[in-house]
Short mmCIF file of C-alpha atoms and ligand atoms in Angstrom, two decimals:
data_model
loop_
_atom_site.label_atom_id
_atom_site.label_comp_id
_atom_site.label_asym_id
_atom_site.label_seq_id
_atom_site.Cartn_x
_atom_site.Cartn_y
_atom_site.Cartn_z
CA MET A 10 213.47 50.01 105.29
CA VAL A 11 212.59 51.51 101.94
CA ALA A 12 209.01 51.90 103.09
CA ARG A 13 210.12 53.50 106.35
CA LEU A 14 212.27 56.08 104.58
CA LEU A 15 209.57 56.87 102.04
CA GLY A 16 207.05 57.27 104.82
CA LEU A 17 209.31 59.66 106.67
CA ALA A 18 209.87 61.62 103.53
CA PHE A 19 206.18 62.30 103.26
CA LEU A 20 205.90 63.26 106.90
CA PHE A 21 208.78 65.72 106.71
CA LEU A 22 207.68 67.82 103.77
CA PRO A 23 209.78 71.00 103.85
CA ILE A 24 208.31 73.84 105.87
CA SER A 25 210.46 76.51 104.28
CA LEU A 26 208.75 78.85 101.86
CA VAL A 27 211.94 79.53 99.96
CA THR A 28 213.14 76.02 99.16
CA CYS A 29 212.37 75.19 95.58
CA THR A 30 212.54 71.43 95.36
CA THR A 31 211.70 68.47 97.56
CA HIS A 32 213.54 65.19 97.60
CA VAL A 33 212.64 61.75 98.61
CA VAL A 34 215.43 59.60 99.94
CA GLN A 35 215.48 56.31 98.15
CA THR A 36 217.78 53.39 98.44
CA ASN A 37 220.31 53.26 95.66
CA GLN A 38 222.02 50.01 95.02
CA SER A 39 225.17 51.68 93.72
CA TRP A 40 228.00 53.06 95.80
CA GLU A 41 227.76 56.44 94.22
CA VAL A 42 227.22 59.54 96.33
CA VAL A 43 224.03 61.33 95.27
CA TYR A 44 224.33 65.02 94.50
CA ARG A 45 221.42 67.43 94.73
CA ASP A 46 221.27 71.17 94.00
CA THR A 47 218.73 73.63 95.36
CA TYR A 48 218.54 77.38 95.00
CA VAL A 49 217.36 79.42 97.94
CA TYR A 50 216.66 83.15 97.79
CA GLY A 51 216.85 84.93 101.11
CA VAL A 52 216.48 88.57 102.06
CA VAL A 53 219.08 90.38 104.13
CA ASN A 54 218.07 90.61 107.85
CA LYS A 55 215.21 88.16 107.31
CA ALA A 56 215.00 84.49 108.26
CA VAL A 57 215.76 81.59 106.01
CA ILE A 58 215.75 77.80 106.34
CA LEU A 59 218.25 75.61 104.50
CA GLU A 60 217.11 72.03 104.16
CA CYS A 61 219.40 69.02 104.27
CA GLY A 62 217.17 66.65 102.35
CA SER A 63 213.71 65.89 103.61
CA THR A 64 214.45 63.16 106.13
CA VAL A 65 216.79 63.36 109.09
CA PRO A 66 220.15 61.81 108.25
CA ASP A 67 222.00 59.78 110.82
CA ILE A 68 225.16 61.78 110.27
CA TYR A 69 225.62 65.10 108.56
CA ILE A 70 228.15 67.89 108.05
CA TRP A 71 227.10 71.35 106.91
CA SER A 72 229.82 73.41 105.23
CA PHE A 73 230.06 76.80 103.59
CA THR A 74 232.00 78.00 100.54
CA LYS A 75 232.35 81.73 100.10
CA PRO A 76 231.84 82.89 96.51
CA GLY A 77 235.16 83.47 94.78
CA THR A 78 236.96 81.01 97.04
CA GLU A 79 237.42 77.29 96.70
CA ALA A 80 237.75 76.26 100.32
CA ILE A 81 234.88 74.37 101.89
CA LYS A 82 234.65 75.16 105.61
CA ALA A 83 232.65 73.35 108.25
CA VAL A 84 229.71 75.16 109.82
CA VAL A 85 228.07 72.46 111.91
CA TRP A 86 228.29 68.69 112.20
CA ASP A 87 226.38 65.99 113.98
CA LEU A 88 227.78 62.49 114.20
CA GLY A 89 224.79 61.31 116.16
CA LYS A 90 225.43 63.03 119.50
CA GLY A 91 223.88 66.39 118.71
CA PRO A 92 224.90 69.31 116.53
CA ARG A 93 228.30 70.92 117.06
CA ILE A 94 228.30 74.47 115.74
CA GLN A 95 231.61 75.85 114.51
CA LYS A 96 232.94 79.38 115.08
CA LEU A 97 232.48 80.16 111.39
CA ALA A 98 228.71 80.06 111.98
CA GLU A 99 228.92 83.36 113.86
CA THR A 100 229.70 85.17 110.61
CA LEU A 101 226.68 83.64 108.88
CA GLY A 102 223.99 85.20 111.03
CA LYS A 103 222.01 83.79 113.94
CA LEU A 104 222.42 80.19 112.86
CA THR A 105 220.77 77.23 114.59
CA VAL A 106 219.91 73.67 113.68
CA ILE A 107 216.17 73.03 113.76
CA SER A 108 215.49 70.33 116.35
CA ASN A 109 214.76 66.83 115.06
CA SER A 110 216.09 67.75 111.67
CA ALA A 111 219.33 68.67 109.94
CA ALA A 112 217.92 71.90 108.52
CA LEU A 113 219.69 75.16 109.27
CA SER A 114 217.77 78.18 110.38
CA ILE A 115 219.32 81.62 109.99
CA GLU A 116 217.34 84.27 111.77
CA LYS A 117 218.93 87.52 110.57
CA LEU A 118 220.53 86.83 107.25
CA PRO A 119 223.75 88.81 106.69
CA LEU A 120 225.14 89.53 103.23
CA ALA A 121 228.12 87.35 104.24
CA ALA A 122 225.89 84.26 104.13
CA HIS A 123 225.60 84.61 100.35
CA GLY A 124 227.32 81.51 98.98
CA LEU A 125 227.25 77.75 98.70
CA PHE A 126 226.12 75.64 101.64
CA THR A 127 226.83 71.92 101.38
CA CYS A 128 225.18 69.33 103.58
CA GLN A 129 226.91 65.97 103.45
CA ALA A 130 224.36 63.52 104.82
CA ILE A 131 224.64 59.83 105.58
CA TYR A 132 221.58 57.63 105.95
CA ASP A 133 222.45 54.39 107.68
CA THR A 134 220.02 52.02 106.01
CA GLU A 135 219.88 48.29 106.72
CA GLN A 136 221.54 47.30 103.44
CA GLU A 137 224.06 50.04 102.77
CA PRO A 138 224.65 53.55 104.04
CA ILE A 139 223.64 56.15 101.44
CA VAL A 140 225.60 59.33 101.09
CA TYR A 141 223.98 62.53 99.83
CA TYR A 142 225.58 65.85 99.05
CA TYR A 143 223.01 68.61 99.16
CA TYR A 144 224.27 71.76 97.54
CA VAL A 145 222.20 74.71 98.73
CA HIS A 146 223.01 77.82 96.70
CA LEU A 147 221.98 80.72 98.91
CA THR A 148 221.41 84.09 97.30
CA VAL A 149 221.03 86.98 99.75
CA ARG A 150 219.02 89.81 98.26
CA VAL A 151 218.80 93.39 99.45
CA PRO A 152 215.41 95.13 99.24
CA VAL A 153 215.29 98.41 97.35
CA SER A 154 215.44 101.42 99.64
CA LYS A 155 213.13 104.40 99.16
CA PRO A 156 214.35 106.13 96.00
CA TYR A 157 214.62 109.87 95.67
CA LEU A 158 213.84 111.75 92.50
CA LEU A 159 216.19 114.33 91.10
CA MET A 160 215.51 116.67 88.15
CA SER A 161 218.12 118.59 86.22
CA ASP A 162 215.69 121.52 86.27
CA VAL A 163 212.38 121.79 88.15
CA SER A 164 211.39 124.90 86.18
CA PRO A 165 212.44 124.14 82.60
CA VAL A 166 211.60 126.50 79.78
CA GLU A 167 209.25 125.16 77.11
CA GLY A 168 211.29 123.62 74.28
CA SER A 169 214.30 122.80 76.43
CA THR A 170 215.65 119.34 77.34
CA MET A 171 215.95 117.93 80.84
CA TRP A 172 216.58 114.68 82.69
CA MET A 173 215.10 113.00 85.73
CA ARG A 174 217.05 110.53 87.84
CA CYS A 175 215.73 107.96 90.30
CA ASN A 176 218.44 107.63 92.94
CA LEU A 177 218.63 104.42 94.90
CA GLU A 178 220.93 103.71 97.82
CA ASN A 179 220.36 99.97 98.20
CA GLY A 180 218.74 97.19 96.23
CA THR A 181 219.87 93.99 94.54
CA GLY A 182 219.65 94.23 90.76
CA PRO A 183 218.05 93.96 88.36
CA VAL A 184 216.00 97.00 89.36
CA GLN A 185 213.03 98.17 87.32
CA TYR A 186 211.96 101.79 87.30
CA VAL A 187 208.51 103.20 86.62
CA TRP A 188 207.99 106.92 86.10
CA GLN A 189 204.66 108.45 86.97
CA HIS A 190 203.17 111.83 86.13
CA GLU A 191 200.23 113.34 87.96
CA THR A 192 198.51 116.34 86.40
CA ARG A 193 197.12 119.32 88.28
CA THR A 194 193.71 117.65 87.99
CA GLY A 195 194.95 114.44 89.58
CA ASN A 196 195.27 112.29 86.46
CA VAL A 197 198.09 109.80 87.02
CA SER A 198 199.86 108.15 84.10
CA THR A 199 203.00 106.11 83.58
CA ILE A 200 205.31 108.04 81.30
CA ALA A 201 208.19 105.56 81.12
CA GLN A 202 209.42 102.28 82.53
CA GLY A 203 212.49 100.13 82.17
CA ASP A 204 215.84 99.36 83.71
CA SER A 205 217.29 102.85 83.33
CA SER A 206 217.39 105.10 86.39
CA VAL A 207 217.52 108.19 84.16
CA ILE A 208 215.05 109.46 81.61
CA ASN A 209 215.52 112.35 79.22
CA VAL A 210 212.67 114.66 78.38
CA THR A 211 213.37 116.42 75.11
CA ASN A 212 211.31 119.40 73.99
CA VAL A 213 209.64 120.00 77.36
CA ASN A 214 206.17 121.55 77.02
CA ARG A 215 203.53 122.98 79.34
CA ASN A 216 201.72 119.64 79.45
CA HIS A 217 204.70 118.22 81.34
CA THR A 218 203.79 120.44 84.30
CA GLY A 219 202.76 118.38 87.32
CA TRP A 220 203.87 115.97 90.00
CA TYR A 221 206.43 113.27 89.25
CA ARG A 222 207.50 110.23 91.18
CA CYS A 223 209.55 107.15 90.43
CA VAL A 224 208.97 103.62 91.67
CA ALA A 225 211.92 101.21 91.99
CA SER A 226 211.31 97.47 92.17
CA ASN A 227 213.42 94.33 92.43
CA ALA A 228 212.72 90.67 93.21
CA VAL A 229 212.13 91.56 96.88
CA ASN A 230 210.03 94.71 97.01
CA SER A 231 208.93 97.96 95.46
CA GLU A 232 209.41 101.48 96.81
CA SER A 233 208.12 104.83 95.62
CA SER A 234 209.89 108.17 95.84
CA ASN A 235 208.31 111.33 97.19
CA ARG A 236 206.66 113.40 94.49
CA LEU A 237 208.36 116.39 92.94
CA TRP A 238 206.63 119.29 91.18
CA LEU A 239 207.75 120.24 87.67
CA ASP A 240 206.76 123.74 86.59
CA THR A 241 207.24 124.44 82.89
CA ILE A 242 207.99 128.08 82.12
CA PHE A 243 206.44 129.30 78.87
CA GLY A 244 204.74 132.09 76.98
CA PRO A 245 203.20 134.44 76.57
CA ASP A 246 201.20 132.97 73.69
CA ILE A 247 199.61 135.38 71.17
CA PRO A 248 196.95 137.25 73.18
CA GLN A 249 193.27 136.76 72.66
CA ILE A 250 191.15 139.95 72.86
CA ASP A 251 187.44 139.85 73.76
CA VAL A 252 185.40 142.97 73.04
CA THR A 253 182.06 143.52 74.79
CA PRO A 254 179.57 144.32 73.56
CA TYR A 255 180.60 142.27 70.56
CA SER A 256 179.96 143.92 67.20
CA MET A 257 181.93 143.37 64.00
CA THR A 258 182.01 145.16 60.67
CA GLU A 259 184.30 144.66 57.68
CA ARG A 260 186.56 147.33 59.21
CA GLY A 261 186.91 145.45 62.47
CA TYR A 262 185.19 145.93 65.80
CA SER A 263 182.58 148.61 66.15
CA ALA A 264 180.79 150.34 68.99
CA LEU A 265 178.13 152.98 69.43
CA GLU A 266 178.86 156.32 71.03
CA ARG A 267 178.16 156.56 74.78
CA GLU A 268 178.33 152.75 75.20
CA THR A 269 180.65 151.27 77.75
CA VAL A 270 183.17 149.12 75.87
CA SER A 271 185.32 146.55 77.62
CA LEU A 272 188.47 145.03 76.12
CA LEU A 273 189.73 141.86 77.80
CA CYS A 274 193.16 140.48 76.97
CA GLN A 275 194.32 136.94 77.78
CA ALA A 276 197.62 135.30 76.92
CA GLN A 277 198.70 131.90 78.29
CA SER A 278 201.94 132.25 80.19
CA ASN A 279 203.85 130.88 83.17
CA PRO A 280 204.43 132.90 85.24
CA ALA A 281 201.16 134.74 84.40
CA SER A 282 201.30 137.53 81.83
CA GLN A 283 201.52 141.20 82.67
CA TYR A 284 199.36 143.29 80.33
CA VAL A 285 199.72 146.75 78.85
CA TRP A 286 197.16 148.44 76.52
CA PHE A 287 198.05 150.86 73.73
CA TYR A 288 195.81 153.21 71.77
CA ASN A 289 197.36 154.29 68.45
CA ASN A 290 200.75 153.27 69.87
CA SER A 291 200.45 155.24 73.10
CA GLN A 292 200.25 153.37 76.37
CA VAL A 293 196.86 153.91 77.97
CA TYR A 294 196.37 151.22 80.58
CA SER A 295 198.07 148.40 82.57
CA GLY A 296 196.10 145.29 83.34
CA PRO A 297 194.14 142.65 81.45
CA GLN A 298 190.82 144.49 81.18
CA PHE A 299 190.64 147.98 79.64
CA THR A 300 187.20 149.57 79.97
CA ILE A 301 186.09 152.76 78.21
CA THR A 302 182.92 154.24 79.71
CA LYS A 303 180.84 156.49 77.44
CA ILE A 304 183.00 155.89 74.39
CA LEU A 305 183.20 158.73 71.81
CA ARG A 306 183.87 158.87 68.08
CA MET A 307 187.28 160.31 68.83
CA HIS A 308 188.16 156.97 70.48
CA THR A 309 188.20 155.28 67.09
CA GLY A 310 191.57 153.73 66.30
CA ASP A 311 193.89 150.79 66.95
CA TYR A 312 193.93 149.08 70.33
CA ALA A 313 196.86 146.80 71.08
CA CYS A 314 197.40 144.44 73.97
CA LEU A 315 200.97 143.61 74.91
CA ALA A 316 201.45 140.55 77.12
CA GLN A 317 204.76 140.09 78.92
CA ASN A 318 206.39 137.22 80.76
CA THR A 319 208.61 139.15 83.14
CA TYR A 320 210.53 136.02 84.18
CA LEU A 321 211.55 135.08 80.63
CA ASN A 322 211.49 138.70 79.47
CA THR A 323 209.39 137.64 76.48
CA ARG A 324 206.39 139.43 75.02
CA SER A 325 203.64 139.07 72.43
CA LYS A 326 201.16 141.52 71.04
CA LYS A 327 197.80 141.68 69.31
CA THR A 328 196.11 144.69 67.74
CA ILE A 329 192.46 145.25 66.87
CA SER A 330 190.81 148.23 65.26
CA LEU A 331 187.71 149.74 66.81
CA THR A 332 185.40 152.19 65.05
CA VAL A 333 182.96 154.24 67.11
CA TYR A 334 179.77 155.32 65.40
CA CYS A 335 177.33 158.02 66.38
CA GLU A 336 173.71 156.87 66.54
CA CYS A 337 173.06 159.79 64.20
CA ASP A 338 175.18 158.02 61.52
CA LEU A 339 172.77 155.09 61.34
C1 NAG B 404 221.26 55.86 91.91
O1 NAG B 404 222.50 55.90 91.28
C2 NAG B 404 222.47 56.09 89.87
C3 NAG B 404 223.89 56.09 89.37
O2 NAG B 404 224.49 54.91 89.64
C4 NAG B 404 221.76 57.38 89.52
O3 NAG B 404 221.64 57.50 88.13
C5 NAG B 404 220.41 57.42 90.16
O4 NAG B 404 219.84 58.71 89.94
C6 NAG B 404 220.52 57.15 91.65
N1 NAG B 404 219.22 57.13 92.25
C7 NAG B 404 218.80 58.08 93.05
C8 NAG B 404 217.47 57.89 93.62
O5 NAG B 404 219.47 59.06 93.35
C1 NAG B 405 221.53 100.84 102.75
O1 NAG B 405 222.20 99.77 103.36
C2 NAG B 405 223.09 100.14 104.39
C3 NAG B 405 223.81 98.89 104.84
O2 NAG B 405 222.90 97.85 105.05
C4 NAG B 405 222.31 100.80 105.52
O3 NAG B 405 223.20 101.20 106.52
C5 NAG B 405 221.59 102.00 104.97
O4 NAG B 405 220.77 102.57 105.98
C6 NAG B 405 220.71 101.61 103.79
N1 NAG B 405 220.15 102.80 103.21
C7 NAG B 405 218.84 102.97 103.05
C8 NAG B 405 218.39 104.24 102.44
O5 NAG B 405 218.02 102.12 103.37
C1 NAG B 406 192.41 111.62 82.70
O1 NAG B 406 192.82 110.49 81.97
C2 NAG B 406 191.74 109.81 81.34
C3 NAG B 406 192.31 108.54 80.72
O2 NAG B 406 193.63 108.67 80.35
C4 NAG B 406 191.13 110.73 80.31
O3 NAG B 406 190.05 110.08 79.69
C5 NAG B 406 190.65 111.98 81.00
O4 NAG B 406 190.15 112.90 80.04
C6 NAG B 406 191.76 112.61 81.77
N1 NAG B 406 191.23 113.73 82.53
C7 NAG B 406 191.83 114.90 82.58
C8 NAG B 406 191.18 115.93 83.43
O5 NAG B 406 192.86 115.12 81.96
C1 NAG B 407 220.02 111.12 78.02
O1 NAG B 407 220.88 112.07 77.41
C2 NAG B 407 222.25 111.89 77.68
C3 NAG B 407 223.01 113.00 77.00
O2 NAG B 407 222.44 114.22 77.32
C4 NAG B 407 222.69 110.55 77.16
O3 NAG B 407 224.05 110.33 77.50
C5 NAG B 407 221.85 109.45 77.78
O4 NAG B 407 222.17 108.22 77.22
C6 NAG B 407 220.38 109.73 77.55
N1 NAG B 407 219.61 108.74 78.29
C7 NAG B 407 218.52 108.16 77.81
C8 NAG B 407 217.85 107.17 78.68
O5 NAG B 407 218.09 108.42 76.70
C1 NAG B 408 198.83 119.86 75.65
O1 NAG B 408 197.66 119.09 75.82
C2 NAG B 408 196.55 119.60 75.14
C3 NAG B 408 195.35 118.78 75.55
O2 NAG B 408 195.64 117.42 75.57
C4 NAG B 408 196.79 119.56 73.63
O3 NAG B 408 195.71 120.07 72.96
C5 NAG B 408 198.03 120.40 73.35
O4 NAG B 408 198.36 120.31 71.99
C6 NAG B 408 199.20 119.95 74.18
N1 NAG B 408 200.27 120.91 74.03
C7 NAG B 408 201.51 120.55 73.74
C8 NAG B 408 202.49 121.65 73.62
O5 NAG B 408 201.79 119.39 73.59
C1 NAG B 409 194.06 156.92 65.93
O1 NAG B 409 194.18 156.28 64.69
C2 NAG B 409 192.98 156.28 63.89
C3 NAG B 409 193.20 155.47 62.63
O2 NAG B 409 194.52 155.51 62.26
C4 NAG B 409 192.62 157.73 63.59
O3 NAG B 409 191.41 157.76 62.87
C5 NAG B 409 192.45 158.48 64.93
O4 NAG B 409 192.20 159.84 64.66
C6 NAG B 409 193.66 158.37 65.77
N1 NAG B 409 193.40 158.99 67.04
C7 NAG B 409 194.25 159.79 67.65
C8 NAG B 409 193.81 160.35 68.93
O5 NAG B 409 195.34 160.02 67.16
#
C-alpha cells in the first residue's frame, strides 16, 4: 500500500504552474491529521488550479474562508460518488473539479476568490485512513493598467519647480515606477525609479526638455504610459555677436571703408529670441543679422544687439564697438 501511494504520487506530479510545493502522501502511524499549507498566486480573470495533495483522495471536502471572516463554508465535496458543487462556488468564478483528481480549476478568477481554500482529504489505506488538511492560500492579483502621466506644468520656466505623477487605475501593490526621459536626439535615460508615483523636479533647466514616460510594474505585469513633451521656457542668454569679416584691434572690432560688414546676433532662448540692433543707442534694424554694405568711417561707433523673449518678456543685450578705417589711413 505504501508503495502504491508513493507510485501514484510520482505519476500525479502537479500540472499547475502556480502551485509552489509538492507533497507525497505517506502512511503515518499516528492518528493525527496532517496539515499542509501552500500559497497560490492567481491573476484576476485568468485561470488557476488549486491542488488537493498530489494523489486522489477517496473522500474530500473543499471549503472556502473569506478573509476577515472565520466561517468555513463548503464549496464542493465528493464522498466517492462524484463531486457535488455547492451554490457558493458560483461566487468563486467558473469552478470545476478536474476529472480523476480532487484539484479545483477556476477559469476566470474573480477578486472574490481571494482567501483560504481548505481541502479535507481522506485516504483510505489498508491499515488506517489518513486525514489531510490542505490549506491553499489563494492570492488574487490585479495587473497594472496602462498608467497616464500628468505634469504640474508642461512648459515650466527655467529655475522653477514642478512635479510629475504616474496615475494608475488598477494594480495590486506593491507597484514600482520607472521614469524615463528621451531627448530631442532620441537618447533615452531613466531619471528616477522607486515606489513613489510622484517625482519632484526642482530647479528645472533646459536640459529637462524632452519626452517623458512612466512605467508601472507589479508582480503580474508592466505597463508604460504614453509619452508627454516637456518644453522648458528660458532665456534669452547673453547674446553672442559674430562680425564678418573678423578683424580685431585693441579698440574692438575694425573694418575697412567700402567693405560689406555683417553682424550676426545669437541668444539661446525658448521661445526663440527676437532681435533688435542699435547704433549709438538708436534702433537701426530688427532681426538677427544686420548687414552694412559699403561701410563708411561715419559708421564707427557702438553696435548693440538686444535679444528678447516675448513670452517671458525678458531681454538681454550685448554691445561691441566697431571702428571703420579708410585705406588711406594705413
Ligand atoms: C506523522 O505524524 C507526526 C506527528 O505524530 C508528524 O510529526 C509527521 O510529520 C507525520 N508524517 C507525515 C508524513 O506527515
Ligand atoms: C480597472 O478595473 C475595473 C474593474 O475590474 C475595470 O472596470 C476597469 O476597466 C479597469 N481600468 C483599467 C484602466 O484597466
Ligand atoms: C546619449 O547617451 C550616451 C550615453 O549616455 C552618450 O554617450 C551620448 O553622448 C548621448 N548622445 C546625445 C546625442 O546626447
Ligand atoms: C514633492 O514635493 C511636495 C511638496 O511640494 C512634497 O509634499 C512631496 O513629498 C515631494 N515628493 C517627493 C517624492 O519628493
Ligand atoms: C545642459 O547640458 C549640457 C551638455 O550636457 C551642459 O553643458 C549644461 O551645463 C547643461 N545645462 C544645465 C543648465 O544643466
Ligand atoms: C557714435 O559714437 C561714436 C563713439 O562714441 C562716435 O565716434 C560717432 O561719431 C557716433 N556716431 C553718430 C552718428 O553719432
